[in-house]
Short mmCIF file of C-alpha atoms and ligand atoms in Angstrom, two decimals:
data_model
loop_
_atom_site.label_atom_id
_atom_site.label_comp_id
_atom_site.label_asym_id
_atom_site.label_seq_id
_atom_site.Cartn_x
_atom_site.Cartn_y
_atom_site.Cartn_z
CA MET J 1 -62.64 27.64 7.24
CA ALA J 2 -63.33 28.98 3.76
CA ILE J 3 -64.84 26.93 0.96
CA ARG J 4 -62.24 27.02 -1.83
CA LYS J 5 -62.95 23.80 -3.72
CA VAL J 6 -66.33 22.15 -4.28
CA GLY J 7 -67.23 18.58 -5.12
CA VAL J 8 -70.59 17.74 -6.70
CA VAL J 9 -71.80 14.16 -6.88
CA GLY J 10 -74.31 13.36 -9.61
CA LEU J 11 -74.33 15.35 -12.85
CA GLY J 12 -77.99 14.90 -13.75
CA LEU J 13 -80.55 17.70 -14.00
CA MET J 14 -79.66 19.20 -10.63
CA GLY J 15 -75.99 18.28 -10.21
CA SER J 16 -75.06 19.83 -13.55
CA GLY J 17 -76.78 23.09 -12.57
CA ILE J 18 -75.16 23.08 -9.12
CA ALA J 19 -71.70 22.39 -10.58
CA GLN J 20 -72.24 25.19 -13.10
CA VAL J 21 -73.15 27.87 -10.54
CA CYS J 22 -70.20 26.92 -8.30
CA ALA J 23 -67.75 27.06 -11.21
CA GLN J 24 -69.34 30.27 -12.49
CA ALA J 25 -68.72 31.84 -9.05
CA GLY J 26 -65.00 31.16 -9.55
CA LEU J 27 -64.66 28.02 -7.44
CA PRO J 28 -62.70 25.02 -8.75
CA THR J 29 -65.42 22.37 -9.00
CA LEU J 30 -65.02 18.63 -9.41
CA ALA J 31 -68.10 16.63 -10.42
CA ARG J 32 -68.44 12.88 -10.01
CA GLU J 33 -70.71 10.58 -12.04
CA VAL J 34 -70.92 6.80 -12.16
CA ASP J 35 -69.34 6.43 -15.61
CA GLN J 36 -67.50 8.53 -18.17
CA ALA J 37 -70.47 8.71 -20.56
CA LEU J 38 -72.56 10.37 -17.82
CA VAL J 39 -69.68 12.70 -16.90
CA ASP J 40 -69.51 13.79 -20.55
CA LYS J 41 -73.31 14.13 -20.79
CA GLY J 42 -73.45 16.32 -17.65
CA LEU J 43 -70.54 18.54 -18.71
CA GLY J 44 -72.10 18.78 -22.19
CA ARG J 45 -75.38 19.98 -20.64
CA ILE J 46 -73.48 22.73 -18.79
CA LYS J 47 -71.63 23.79 -21.94
CA LYS J 48 -74.89 23.96 -23.89
CA PHE J 49 -76.55 26.09 -21.19
CA LEU J 50 -73.59 28.50 -21.19
CA ASP J 51 -73.42 28.60 -25.00
CA ASP J 52 -77.16 29.37 -25.12
CA GLY J 53 -76.61 32.06 -22.50
CA VAL J 54 -73.88 33.64 -24.66
CA ALA J 55 -76.14 33.44 -27.74
CA LYS J 56 -78.95 35.18 -25.77
CA GLY J 57 -76.55 37.88 -24.57
CA LYS J 58 -77.05 36.81 -20.93
CA VAL J 59 -73.58 35.34 -20.35
CA GLU J 60 -70.27 36.87 -21.43
CA ALA J 61 -68.09 34.59 -23.54
CA ALA J 62 -65.22 35.11 -21.10
CA VAL J 63 -67.44 34.01 -18.18
CA ARG J 64 -68.43 30.88 -20.09
CA ASP J 65 -64.79 30.06 -20.78
CA THR J 66 -63.64 30.61 -17.17
CA THR J 67 -66.61 28.57 -15.88
CA LEU J 68 -65.69 25.65 -18.11
CA LYS J 69 -62.02 25.91 -17.02
CA ASN J 70 -63.09 25.71 -13.36
CA LEU J 71 -64.99 22.46 -14.01
CA THR J 72 -63.57 18.93 -14.03
CA GLY J 73 -65.33 15.59 -14.19
CA THR J 74 -64.37 12.28 -12.61
CA THR J 75 -65.77 8.82 -11.97
CA LYS J 76 -63.69 8.30 -8.80
CA VAL J 77 -64.95 9.19 -5.32
CA GLU J 78 -61.28 9.38 -4.10
CA ASP J 79 -60.70 12.41 -6.34
CA LEU J 80 -63.06 14.42 -4.09
CA ALA J 81 -60.70 13.97 -1.09
CA ASP J 82 -59.48 17.58 -0.97
CA CYS J 83 -62.84 19.32 -1.51
CA ASP J 84 -63.95 21.68 1.28
CA LEU J 85 -67.63 21.13 0.49
CA VAL J 86 -69.22 18.13 -1.24
CA ILE J 87 -72.78 18.57 -2.53
CA GLU J 88 -74.65 15.34 -3.27
CA ALA J 89 -77.28 15.38 -6.06
CA ILE J 90 -77.80 11.70 -6.88
CA VAL J 91 -81.04 9.73 -7.14
CA GLU J 92 -83.66 10.38 -4.41
CA ASN J 93 -83.04 7.10 -2.59
CA LEU J 94 -81.84 6.82 1.01
CA ASP J 95 -79.81 3.63 0.54
CA ALA J 96 -77.96 5.08 -2.46
CA LYS J 97 -77.22 8.30 -0.54
CA HIS J 98 -76.05 6.38 2.57
CA ALA J 99 -73.71 4.26 0.42
CA LEU J 100 -72.27 7.34 -1.27
CA PHE J 101 -71.62 9.23 1.99
CA ALA J 102 -70.05 6.11 3.54
CA SER J 103 -67.55 5.91 0.67
CA LEU J 104 -66.89 9.66 0.78
CA ASP J 105 -66.31 9.56 4.54
CA LYS J 106 -63.35 7.22 4.00
CA VAL J 107 -61.51 9.74 1.80
CA SER J 108 -62.62 13.28 2.74
CA LYS J 109 -60.60 15.64 4.95
CA PRO J 110 -61.98 15.68 8.53
CA ASP J 111 -63.27 19.26 8.16
CA THR J 112 -65.02 18.76 4.80
CA ILE J 113 -68.68 19.80 4.90
CA TYR J 114 -71.25 17.47 3.33
CA ALA J 115 -74.49 18.79 1.83
CA SER J 116 -77.39 16.90 0.32
CA ASN J 117 -79.66 18.37 -2.35
CA THR J 118 -82.40 15.96 -1.29
CA SER J 119 -85.99 17.07 -1.96
CA SER J 120 -87.68 15.01 0.72
CA LEU J 121 -85.36 12.66 2.63
CA SER J 122 -84.34 13.30 6.23
CA VAL J 123 -81.06 15.22 6.43
CA THR J 124 -80.67 14.02 10.03
CA GLU J 125 -80.87 10.39 8.91
CA MET J 126 -78.20 10.93 6.23
CA ALA J 127 -75.98 12.88 8.64
CA ALA J 128 -76.28 10.21 11.33
CA GLY J 129 -74.86 7.62 8.92
CA THR J 130 -71.58 9.57 8.61
CA GLN J 131 -68.63 10.20 10.94
CA ARG J 132 -69.36 13.97 10.77
CA PRO J 133 -73.05 14.59 11.63
CA GLY J 134 -72.23 18.12 12.86
CA ARG J 135 -70.71 19.01 9.49
CA PHE J 136 -73.72 17.90 7.42
CA VAL J 137 -76.50 20.13 6.04
CA GLY J 138 -79.17 20.16 3.38
CA LEU J 139 -78.63 22.56 0.47
CA HIS J 140 -81.82 22.32 -1.56
CA PHE J 141 -81.46 24.03 -4.92
CA PHE J 142 -84.25 24.59 -7.46
CA ASN J 143 -84.56 23.59 -11.09
CA PRO J 144 -83.20 25.12 -13.33
CA VAL J 145 -80.41 25.88 -10.85
CA PRO J 146 -78.65 28.63 -12.84
CA LEU J 147 -81.91 30.61 -13.08
CA MET J 148 -83.68 29.95 -9.76
CA LYS J 149 -82.49 32.23 -6.96
CA LEU J 150 -83.51 30.18 -3.92
CA VAL J 151 -81.56 27.65 -1.91
CA GLU J 152 -83.11 26.13 1.20
CA VAL J 153 -80.42 25.70 3.85
CA VAL J 154 -81.44 22.83 6.09
CA SER J 155 -79.91 22.38 9.53
CA THR J 156 -80.44 19.52 11.93
CA ILE J 157 -80.32 19.55 15.74
CA VAL J 158 -76.64 18.53 15.56
CA THR J 159 -75.43 20.90 12.82
CA GLU J 160 -72.53 23.00 14.15
CA PRO J 161 -73.44 26.74 14.12
CA ALA J 162 -70.13 27.59 12.37
CA VAL J 163 -70.97 25.15 9.57
CA LEU J 164 -74.37 26.77 9.10
CA THR J 165 -72.77 30.21 8.89
CA GLU J 166 -70.22 28.90 6.38
CA VAL J 167 -72.79 27.32 4.04
CA LYS J 168 -75.04 30.39 4.13
CA SER J 169 -72.06 32.56 3.07
CA PHE J 170 -71.31 30.00 0.36
CA ALA J 171 -74.92 30.17 -0.91
CA ALA J 172 -74.71 33.96 -1.10
CA ALA J 173 -71.27 33.79 -2.78
CA ILE J 174 -72.67 31.66 -5.60
CA GLY J 175 -75.49 34.16 -6.16
CA LYS J 176 -78.33 32.40 -4.34
CA THR J 177 -80.70 33.65 -1.66
CA PRO J 178 -80.62 31.26 1.29
CA VAL J 179 -83.74 30.50 3.32
CA SER J 180 -83.19 28.61 6.57
CA THR J 181 -85.37 25.63 7.40
CA GLY J 182 -85.38 22.83 9.92
CA ASP J 183 -85.15 19.20 8.87
CA THR J 184 -88.79 18.51 8.11
CA THR J 185 -89.74 16.40 5.10
CA GLY J 186 -90.10 18.59 2.00
CA PHE J 187 -88.76 21.65 3.90
CA VAL J 188 -90.77 24.76 2.87
CA VAL J 189 -91.21 24.62 -0.90
CA ASN J 190 -91.96 20.95 -1.53
CA ARG J 191 -94.32 20.76 1.46
CA LEU J 192 -96.50 23.24 -0.46
CA LEU J 193 -95.61 22.41 -4.07
CA VAL J 194 -95.80 18.61 -4.14
CA PRO J 195 -99.49 18.25 -3.07
CA TYR J 196 -100.39 20.87 -5.72
CA LEU J 197 -98.54 18.93 -8.45
CA LEU J 198 -100.06 15.62 -7.37
CA ASP J 199 -103.55 17.16 -7.32
CA ALA J 200 -103.05 18.30 -10.92
CA ILE J 201 -102.38 14.67 -11.89
CA ARG J 202 -105.48 13.54 -9.96
CA MET J 203 -107.49 16.17 -11.82
CA LEU J 204 -106.25 14.88 -15.19
CA GLU J 205 -106.87 11.28 -14.07
CA GLY J 206 -110.42 12.18 -13.02
CA GLY J 207 -111.20 13.82 -16.36
CA VAL J 208 -111.84 17.26 -14.85
CA ALA J 209 -109.98 19.03 -17.68
CA THR J 210 -107.40 18.37 -20.39
CA ARG J 211 -103.68 18.68 -19.72
CA GLU J 212 -103.54 21.93 -21.72
CA ASP J 213 -106.50 23.42 -19.86
CA ILE J 214 -105.08 22.48 -16.45
CA ASP J 215 -101.75 24.08 -17.37
CA ASN J 216 -103.29 27.17 -18.95
CA ALA J 217 -105.64 27.66 -16.00
CA MET J 218 -102.73 27.94 -13.57
CA LYS J 219 -100.58 30.02 -15.91
CA LEU J 220 -103.27 32.49 -16.88
CA GLY J 221 -105.30 32.40 -13.68
CA CYS J 222 -102.45 32.55 -11.17
CA GLY J 223 -99.55 33.92 -13.19
CA TYR J 224 -97.39 30.82 -12.68
CA PRO J 225 -94.57 30.59 -15.24
CA MET J 226 -95.44 26.96 -16.05
CA GLY J 227 -98.58 24.90 -15.59
CA PRO J 228 -98.29 21.99 -13.12
CA LEU J 229 -98.13 19.21 -15.72
CA THR J 230 -95.40 21.02 -17.67
CA LEU J 231 -93.55 21.57 -14.40
CA LEU J 232 -93.86 17.87 -13.53
CA ASP J 233 -92.28 16.98 -16.88
CA PHE J 234 -89.54 19.49 -16.12
CA VAL J 235 -88.79 18.16 -12.61
CA GLY J 236 -88.92 14.50 -13.75
CA LEU J 237 -91.79 12.11 -13.08
CA ASP J 238 -89.44 9.48 -11.62
CA THR J 239 -88.04 12.00 -9.12
CA THR J 240 -91.56 13.26 -8.28
CA TYR J 241 -92.71 9.67 -7.70
CA TYR J 242 -89.82 9.00 -5.27
CA ILE J 243 -90.52 12.30 -3.47
CA ALA J 244 -94.28 11.58 -3.16
CA ASN J 245 -93.62 8.12 -1.71
CA ILE J 246 -91.17 9.53 0.85
CA MET J 247 -93.55 12.35 1.83
CA PHE J 248 -96.54 10.00 2.10
CA ASP J 249 -94.48 7.61 4.21
CA GLU J 250 -93.60 10.50 6.55
CA PHE J 251 -96.97 12.27 6.89
CA LYS J 252 -99.50 9.51 6.00
CA GLU J 253 -101.72 12.20 4.48
CA PRO J 254 -103.58 11.31 1.23
CA ASN J 255 -102.53 14.52 -0.55
CA PHE J 256 -98.92 13.26 -0.60
CA ALA J 257 -99.84 9.80 -2.00
CA PRO J 258 -98.59 9.29 -5.57
CA PRO J 259 -101.58 9.00 -7.95
CA PRO J 260 -101.80 5.69 -9.87
CA LEU J 261 -101.30 7.52 -13.19
CA LEU J 262 -97.92 8.85 -11.97
CA LYS J 263 -96.83 5.35 -10.97
CA ARG J 264 -97.86 3.90 -14.32
CA MET J 265 -96.11 6.63 -16.30
CA VAL J 266 -92.89 6.01 -14.37
CA LEU J 267 -93.22 2.24 -14.90
CA ALA J 268 -93.66 2.89 -18.62
CA GLY J 269 -90.47 4.99 -18.72
CA HIS J 270 -92.30 8.28 -19.28
CA HIS J 271 -90.05 10.33 -17.00
CA GLY J 272 -90.82 13.72 -18.53
CA ARG J 273 -88.63 15.99 -20.58
CA LYS J 274 -85.42 14.08 -19.82
CA SER J 275 -86.78 10.82 -21.33
CA GLY J 276 -88.51 12.55 -24.27
CA ARG J 277 -92.02 11.85 -22.98
CA GLY J 278 -94.12 12.71 -19.95
CA PHE J 279 -97.46 14.47 -19.94
CA TYR J 280 -96.23 16.00 -23.21
CA ASP J 281 -94.11 14.62 -26.03
CA TYR J 282 -90.59 16.10 -26.36
CA SER J 283 -89.21 13.59 -28.86
CA GLN J 284 -89.16 16.10 -31.73
CA LYS J 285 -87.69 19.00 -29.70
CA SER J 286 -83.97 19.69 -29.39
N1 CAA X 301 -78.14 31.39 -19.68
C1 CAA X 301 -78.42 32.54 -19.02
N2 CAA X 301 -79.66 33.03 -18.88
C2 CAA X 301 -80.66 32.35 -19.46
C3 CAA X 301 -80.45 31.15 -20.17
C4 CAA X 301 -79.12 30.69 -20.28
N3 CAA X 301 -78.83 29.60 -20.95
N4 CAA X 301 -81.63 30.69 -20.62
C5 CAA X 301 -82.55 31.56 -20.20
N5 CAA X 301 -81.97 32.55 -19.50
C6 CAA X 301 -82.63 33.73 -18.92
C7 CAA X 301 -83.44 34.43 -19.99
O1 CAA X 301 -82.65 35.30 -20.74
C8 CAA X 301 -84.47 35.14 -19.16
O2 CAA X 301 -83.88 36.30 -18.57
P1 CAA X 301 -84.74 37.65 -18.37
O3 CAA X 301 -85.85 37.30 -17.43
O4 CAA X 301 -83.76 38.61 -17.78
O5 CAA X 301 -85.21 38.01 -19.73
C9 CAA X 301 -84.74 34.14 -18.04
O6 CAA X 301 -83.55 33.33 -17.93
C10 CAA X 301 -85.94 33.24 -18.36
O7 CAA X 301 -85.63 32.50 -19.53
P2 CAA X 301 -86.62 32.30 -20.77
O8 CAA X 301 -87.33 33.60 -21.06
O9 CAA X 301 -85.89 31.68 -21.89
O10 CAA X 301 -87.58 31.20 -20.28
P3 CAA X 301 -88.94 31.35 -19.52
O11 CAA X 301 -89.35 32.75 -19.33
O12 CAA X 301 -89.80 30.38 -20.20
O13 CAA X 301 -88.53 30.81 -18.04
C11 CAA X 301 -88.15 29.20 -16.38
C12 CAA X 301 -87.99 29.55 -17.85
C13 CAA X 301 -87.22 30.09 -15.54
C14 CAA X 301 -87.73 27.76 -16.23
C15 CAA X 301 -89.63 29.45 -15.95
O14 CAA X 301 -90.50 28.75 -16.82
C16 CAA X 301 -89.90 29.02 -14.54
O15 CAA X 301 -89.58 29.72 -13.58
N6 CAA X 301 -90.53 27.83 -14.39
C17 CAA X 301 -90.85 27.28 -13.09
C18 CAA X 301 -89.65 26.57 -12.53
C19 CAA X 301 -89.90 26.04 -11.15
O16 CAA X 301 -90.97 26.15 -10.57
N7 CAA X 301 -88.84 25.41 -10.60
C20 CAA X 301 -88.92 24.75 -9.32
C21 CAA X 301 -89.16 23.27 -9.54
S1 CAA X 301 -89.36 22.40 -8.02
C22 CAA X 301 -87.80 22.10 -7.50
O17 CAA X 301 -86.82 22.41 -8.14
C23 CAA X 301 -87.67 21.43 -6.16
C24 CAA X 301 -87.74 19.95 -6.10
O18 CAA X 301 -87.20 19.39 -5.13
C25 CAA X 301 -88.50 19.14 -7.08
P1 NAD X 302 -81.34 12.92 -12.22
O1 NAD X 302 -81.94 11.56 -12.37
O2 NAD X 302 -81.45 13.91 -13.31
O3 NAD X 302 -79.78 12.79 -11.89
C1 NAD X 302 -79.24 11.95 -10.91
C2 NAD X 302 -77.82 11.57 -11.39
O4 NAD X 302 -77.11 10.99 -10.28
C3 NAD X 302 -77.82 10.56 -12.53
O5 NAD X 302 -77.11 11.12 -13.61
C4 NAD X 302 -77.09 9.34 -11.95
O6 NAD X 302 -76.26 8.70 -12.86
C5 NAD X 302 -76.27 9.99 -10.84
N1 NAD X 302 -75.85 9.08 -9.77
C6 NAD X 302 -76.57 8.11 -9.16
N2 NAD X 302 -75.81 7.52 -8.20
C7 NAD X 302 -74.59 8.14 -8.22
C8 NAD X 302 -73.38 8.02 -7.45
N3 NAD X 302 -73.29 7.12 -6.48
N4 NAD X 302 -72.35 8.84 -7.76
C9 NAD X 302 -72.45 9.77 -8.75
N5 NAD X 302 -73.56 9.94 -9.48
C10 NAD X 302 -74.62 9.14 -9.22
O7 NAD X 302 -81.95 13.49 -10.85
P2 NAD X 302 -82.09 15.02 -10.40
O8 NAD X 302 -83.41 15.51 -10.85
O9 NAD X 302 -80.84 15.75 -10.74
O10 NAD X 302 -82.19 14.83 -8.82
C11 NAD X 302 -81.05 14.64 -8.03
C12 NAD X 302 -81.37 14.98 -6.58
O11 NAD X 302 -81.81 16.35 -6.52
C13 NAD X 302 -82.48 14.16 -5.95
O12 NAD X 302 -82.19 13.99 -4.58
C14 NAD X 302 -83.71 15.04 -6.15
O13 NAD X 302 -84.73 14.77 -5.22
C15 NAD X 302 -83.10 16.41 -5.92
N6 NAD X 302 -83.82 17.53 -6.54
C16 NAD X 302 -84.40 17.40 -7.77
C17 NAD X 302 -85.05 18.49 -8.35
C18 NAD X 302 -85.68 18.42 -9.70
O14 NAD X 302 -86.41 19.36 -10.08
N7 NAD X 302 -85.44 17.38 -10.50
C19 NAD X 302 -85.08 19.72 -7.66
C20 NAD X 302 -84.43 19.83 -6.40
C21 NAD X 302 -83.82 18.71 -5.85
#
């Protein structure tokens, strides 16, 4: 089976990037959000990224135009019925993901492959809630999706080998480098990255250094492109908080526990760049 049409569910930070790279690779791509305003916002984010790419000389105008032609938005799950692959990128919450896959399962073709972009939830648990556990994988993309080369391809003990082969070819076809991992919480990258990010918050909380000094130390001392507090704002503090809770619940190790400051910032609506405020203030920036 070849993947000819892709469905993406959720057009937030990640879903919009995933939909963009699929459409940019020439695949008709249908993206579902919960309401029309969010469909428009997600498609607008993609258009802006492509327009910026054209302005920077990184994307040809013709590529931008074809990408946008390959993209359609919808609010209806039923419209995804004829997609060969559906990639889920909604909120990091197991109940929400279960509910979505249950509704998809009623309309999808029997051979449609489901993929979750989850950062930390169990792919096996999501797969087991569907009628097609053998045709379910994790496809964990990285933010910002159009620029980050990696995709973690997560298989479970029931994933059909042919499905795994198919999704790895798909990952390569959309310009990503696949790395295979088993279904362990956080896979490879977040198992290493999340404790580091949470420790940076603990360091700020404990008064070890200022936010700027923590960020500069890691940028200038280790050559990281962003300091950890800037990266947290970029990923989203709400999403990081959900991930930390899930990872702590799984491993019961203190380095995965969300620091109180993170919890309070999320409660206060400081979700990072996307809400205009996180560890830094983005309210004046475009
Ligand atoms: N279209 C096309 N290309 C673009 C572009 C656009 N709209 N915007 C930027 N680019 C290109 C630039 O031209 C540049 O290309 P060259 O290297 O060839 O010159 C490149 O992308 C980098 O762009 P910038 O120079 O504008 O920006 P930067 O150097 O500040 O890099 C960044 C931005 C790539 C985001 C970099 O800061 C970075 O890598 N940050 C770390 C990101 C990271 O760690 N992501 C993972 C998060 S964790 C995760 O995702 C998992 C999870 O589950 C939470
Ligand atoms: P986000 O909050 O930016 O976007 C989530 C979007 O999903 C929202 O726009 C919301 O309206 C939409 N949504 C919720 N329920 C929906 C449904 N039933 N149908 C359609 N749309 C629905 O979140 P995000 O940062 O894009 O994260 C999405 C997923 O990707 C999460 O599982 C997260 O763990 C994972 N992830 C995030 C990052 C990151 O850096 N933010 C990186 C890799 C993976």
